Every structure is written in C-alpha cells, then in structure tokens.
Amino acid sequence: MKTIQLLFVSALFSCLFFYVNAQRQSVSLNKEWDFKGASLWEESIEQVVDLPHTWNTEDAAEGYIYFRGEGIYTKNYFVDRTLKGKRFFLKFEGVQTVANVSINGVHLGEHRGGYSAFTFEITKNVKFGEDNYIEVKVDNSETKDVLPLGGDFNIYGGICRPVQLIITEEVCITPLDFASPGVYLFQNNITKEKAEVAVVTKISNASASNSNIELEVIITDAVGKIVHQGKKDILVNAGETKDTNHSVVISKPHLWNGLKDPYLYSVQILVKEGRKIIDEITQPLGLRYFHTDPEKGFFLNGEHLKIKGVSRHQDFAKVGSALSEKHHRLDMKLISEMGANGIRLAHYQHSEFFYALSDSLGMTVWAEIPFVGSNQDGYSDSDEFRKNSNQQLQELIRQNFNHPSILFWGIYNEIGMDNDPVLTAIIDDLQKLAKVEDPTRNTVGASFVRRSEDPLHKIPEMIAWNQYYGWYYTKPHKLGDFLDQIHEEEPGYKIGVSEYGAGGSVMHHEEKIRRPFPIFHKWHPEEYQTTVHEGNWRVINDRDYIWGSYIWNMFDFGSHFRREGDAIGMNDKGMVSYDRKTKKDVFFFYKANWSPKPVIHLTNSRFKIRKRDKIKVKVYSNLSDVELFVNGKSEGSKRGENATLVWEDIELQEGNNIVKAVGQRNGKTYTDTVIWMYEKNLILNVVIYFLRWFIKIFVVLLLAVVFWMLRLLVKKQVRSRKKLFVIVILTLAILFLLAIVVGQILGASLGINFFEYSLI
C-alpha cells in the first residue's frame, strides 16, 4: 500500500514538474549589463549598469545640449542544455532611439523608435550549455525619419525600460506580433445587460509538422469565479501563424466604471496539446462602453463623466526616463491624491506597467504616439517617416489594446500651422490606420492652431486644444471666449482642452500678483501660477460641451533648453516638483476641487517673510464654513467658489504671525497652520517696489521724451561733442522704442501683449 502511495505521489510531482516546464517562462535580464558610451565630460565611459538605464541623467538635467550618440550594452546569459527544443525571444520594452540587436555575433535586426516595445526571436542563434553574448547598440542621435523629430522634452538615450527573455514551446501564442501579448479582446457590444467579446489569439507553429491544438478561454471575475469557459480545436500548419476567434457572451456584466468602480475580469488563454498545457497568457478585461457628444461631453457606461485630467511626462529627477516600478507607483499615487480621473500620457507611448496601474485604479487614459513638434518641425516628407509613424501607431495600439483604461488614441500634437497637403495626408493615413487597428476607440488630436476650420481638426474623431491663456497670452478667462467661438463655428466638433497651465516656482513669491514674462525669465512666482489655473478651471468647469481637460503638467519635467523659473533645463509648469517632494499650491487647488477627501490648505506657506502689514490670505478647501484665525483672533468664516476662499486686508503684527484655517466635515475638525513674519522696513520696501514695477516700458517712453526735449534745448547752444552724446542716447532710446513697437505688432498677431508682463 505504501509503495502504491509513494508511486502516486511521485507521479503527481512528475506531472506537476512537467506542467511547470511546459509553461511559458519570462526571465528578467535587467541586471549587470556592461555599458560603453560617452558623455559631454568624457570621451568614453565603461561601467556595469542595471536596467532601465539612460546616459543622459546628468547633462540633460543641467541644461546642456546633452550627448546624443551611440552607446553599447553587452551581457552574457547562460542557457541550460535542458531547454533544447524550446523557442527563445528577446523582448525590449523601450530603447531610445534606434536599437541594433545581436546575439553571438549574429545581427537580429534594427528597431527604430524609442518608446515602444519590440521582440526578436533568437531560437536559431542560442548556444546551449554555455554563455550567450547579447549586444545592443543604441543611438539617440537626431533623425529625420524616426518620431519624435522635436519637442519640448529630452530624448534620453539608452535601454530605458526593462528587458526579458521569453521561453516557449514550439507552438505558442506569438510574441512577434508587434511585441503585443498575441491576444486581443474586442469589446464589440457592451451594455449593462450583456457583454459580447471576441477573443482573438494568434497561434504560431514553428515546428516541422502540423499541430492539432485545443484553445481554451477561461474568464473569471474579480474574486476568481468562472463566468465563462469555452474550448475550440484548431489545426495550425507547420510554419504558420494563425488567428483564432473565440466569442464570449457575459450576462449582466460588472462594468469597469472609472474611479467609481474599476472592476476587472481576468481572461486566461490556454493552448493545449492533448491534456498538456503548452502555453498560457492572462489578460485584464474591463468591460465598458463610452461615447462623446459635441454638446454634452463625455459619457462612460451611459453616465456623464467630466474628464478632469493631467498630462504626464515619463521622467524623474536623477533617473531621467529610466523609471522603475517604484517611480511609476509614486506618480500614480500623487495623481490619485490630487483627485484626477484622467491622464494624458504625453507625448509618446509610456511604460506598460503604468497602463496596468491605470486599469486597476480606474484612470481614463489618452495614449498617443510621438508625432509632436512646433510649427513645421515635427515631420518630414519622406517614405521613411511615413513608415515609422505607421509602425509606432501600430505598436502603441497592439501592445496596449487590452487595457480598459485607454479610451482614446492620440495621433498628433502641436503639428502644423498652415494648410499643408503633405502633412494632412500623413495624418489622414494615421487616422485610417487607427480605425483599422482598433474600431472600438476614438482618435484624438491636440492642436494649437486657433483657426477652427483647419483641415487637421477635422481628421480625428475628437479634437482638443493646447492653449495657455493667462500665461503666454491675454488673460486666463479669455480661454472661455476662444472655446465658445470654436464651438459656435464648428458645432460638430467634440472639443477638449489638451493642455493649459503656467510655470510656477516654489522659491518665488510676491504680494501684488502681476503677470511674469513666461519664456527665458527667472521670475515665475507661485502665486501667479495659481491665478492662471483658477481662471482656466472656472472656464472649463462651466462648459458642459468640453468633454475633458488635461493640466500641463502633473510634474515638472526636463527640457534642456529651458532657462526660466528657479532652475535651468526644466519646464516648471508642474503641480509637483521634478523630484516629487514638493506639492505646489496649485496641487491643493485641484485637490480641493476634485478630491472627495477633506482638504484645507493655506496658500503661500513658503512666502515666509512679508513686507506689508496688510495682506490677502487665500485658502483652498472643500469644507464648509472655513474660519480663519490670525494670532488667535478670528477673522470670520467664509465659503468660496471653486473651493477658493479669500480674506482681504488681513493685518499682520511686526514679528511672527500664526495663521490658522479651521474647517469641519461630519463632526471632525481639520486645520492648516502657517507662520509668516512681517518685517517692517519702509525704505527697503519702496526701493524694491520701484525696481520690480516701475522700470517699465512707460519709463523708456518718458526718457525718450526727455532726451528729445534736451536735444531741442541744446541744438544751438551746445558744442558738437555734447550734442553728439545726446543724439546717441536719443537714437538708442528711439531704436529701443521701435523694437518694442515691432514686437508688440508681431505679438498681437499671436495674442501676446508685452505690456502685461513684469520684465524685471
């Protein structure tokens, strides 16, 4: 009896061992690569690195024209003899920008595009029982045929995302279909009563003989209960990759409903030969339906949803674009805390891990290709450029097809200012390709062209605008006039706001809020950033036809040529600092408006030393009847519009002042406290005020008049040397005035008024 039991246990373990060995294996190859490259400071670098990795963390961050060239990554990987008969695939999740991959001296191929995954099969090149030498040559030099050609962000060189070795049986779900999972979940007809899904699986047979397999699809709900199980027998010929279609119907489906209820089913696809499982893939399934109305905005599962979104660049202080999972989790945590329900992942394909995070948390996602530029700099009229743009769109869609969080495919950003037939044709081709690849989602474009009738606006199914009212031009509330005009002229447009915002430095503060000069200027006061967002959000929130909006940007991000705010090489329009350690005041403005959690925040907490005895105090809060206390004395309670409460003419005493805001919700008290010091120094205050605000264009006008009058006075009475001096000064003043006038005329064509800025 014991012998029989031992044999049974032994057989069971043998079956389990065989079952495990028969499964697909994914082996991380992120550790210990030998890297050889160069930098601005050294002609050559040799070091051992872990992936993800970029060689531009220092030079780009310091504002240099960063190193763009070649780096070489090499690694030895031992393959055991027991794995003979398996298939081997190298999968790279992102290499910037052009990658050439070799193994054991054999060139496998080239991939052009830094943000999308790619896979090479290496089965025929593997050596068993010894090390295999992997070499990846990476080049992030500027190109004219690989997207992106330009943009206000750094193009970091390196193997910026993880690498894995996939090991399968000869018959498997192919990893070679644009590096996709090889499984596509088409949500053909979704309602609250019934969900019809087509599970398309691509089966590859690399063996020398035909193979009869069984494909099994198992769908389980969030607690593991099976809601569908179906099987199908399939013949896959030798050397063939075959599409299989499995129809699924789920009654009374539990819908994926954004932040409210991000419910996910799990789809398990099993490939069997007899009773043996030879491959398996699991994919998320979030069932949902949605549409956008030109008048009423966006609807998810039949319910109106205003998309309150942020844009995100995938870079981080000290690591550039080589983010690990901990960086992605931190970013998502901050986005969620602020209360956003949507993310525009700009301006390129982001990490697959971040899309998965969005699925599980209920974020709505706008995913896009790196077709980005300013004016006409973002494209070239060549067959190679068209091929690459199509390739990157196919990679974006196929690799991320099953993520329920993705609702829109972005096909261009800030490209084109004139009616260019070549550009129009390129974007029209992308639109057609997107609908062939995925008929279930809408396309969207992000434009900065203000003419409503521009042909580029009519190509995608939805259109949004990058408009910086209050920052680069006019006043924040003027955004409403612009959007209303577009809506009136083109009532069929589905209008969104793809970018809006302003720069803000947590180091810069002022009592009297004045508009700073936005470009290449060091003074970017935090107070003005909040002013712009308050005005812009009021406009957006009041208009139902705006289906969604995306703040530019959630985080400060690297842009090497920027010389503004309190740092070089940085775009400071973020709600949170580049290192994610500092939340700006504007972060709490949106948190108070968007988040259901209690918020009370005294603004200007970093503006510690005050020069005036009477100040304005602003609080962002979603609590009722917030009361302000200054040095223990109540200044009264207020309720504010858009979660913004303001107390005017609050008196400060000389020295320290303890300011406290108090609010309640459901019987619980919430507070925020700051300490400001009032430093009385009238003479210094007057001097600073003069330097900050009175050295203006009208002073130059006054000086020109004075010099003109002096010239008239001395015309007949002063000798030639002094007369020459006066004439030179007058001429310079007039030339400066002419430059200002010309600049004002040119600026007016772009909606810019230089007289609105503080130039010091």
CSV table of C-alpha atoms in Angstrom, one decimal, residues 94 118 181 221 269 316 336 339 385 394 496 540 555 604 679 708:
chain,number,residue,atom,x,y,z
A,94,GLY,CA,11.9,50.5,-24.8
A,118,PHE,CA,9.9,45.2,-29.8
A,181,PRO,CA,0.6,39.8,-26.0
A,221,ASP,CA,-14.5,37.6,-12.1
A,269,ILE,CA,-6.0,31.7,-22.7
A,316,PHE,CA,12.1,61.8,-12.9
A,336,SER,CA,-4.8,59.9,-7.5
A,339,GLY,CA,-8.3,63.7,-7.5
A,385,PHE,CA,8.9,59.0,-42.0
A,394,GLN,CA,0.5,50.0,-34.7
A,496,GLY,CA,-11.4,69.2,-25.2
A,540,ILE,CA,-13.5,74.6,-18.3
A,555,PHE,CA,5.1,67.1,-12.7
A,604,ASN,CA,1.7,80.9,0.3
A,679,GLU,CA,9.5,92.7,8.6
A,708,TRP,CA,14.1,114.7,-27.3
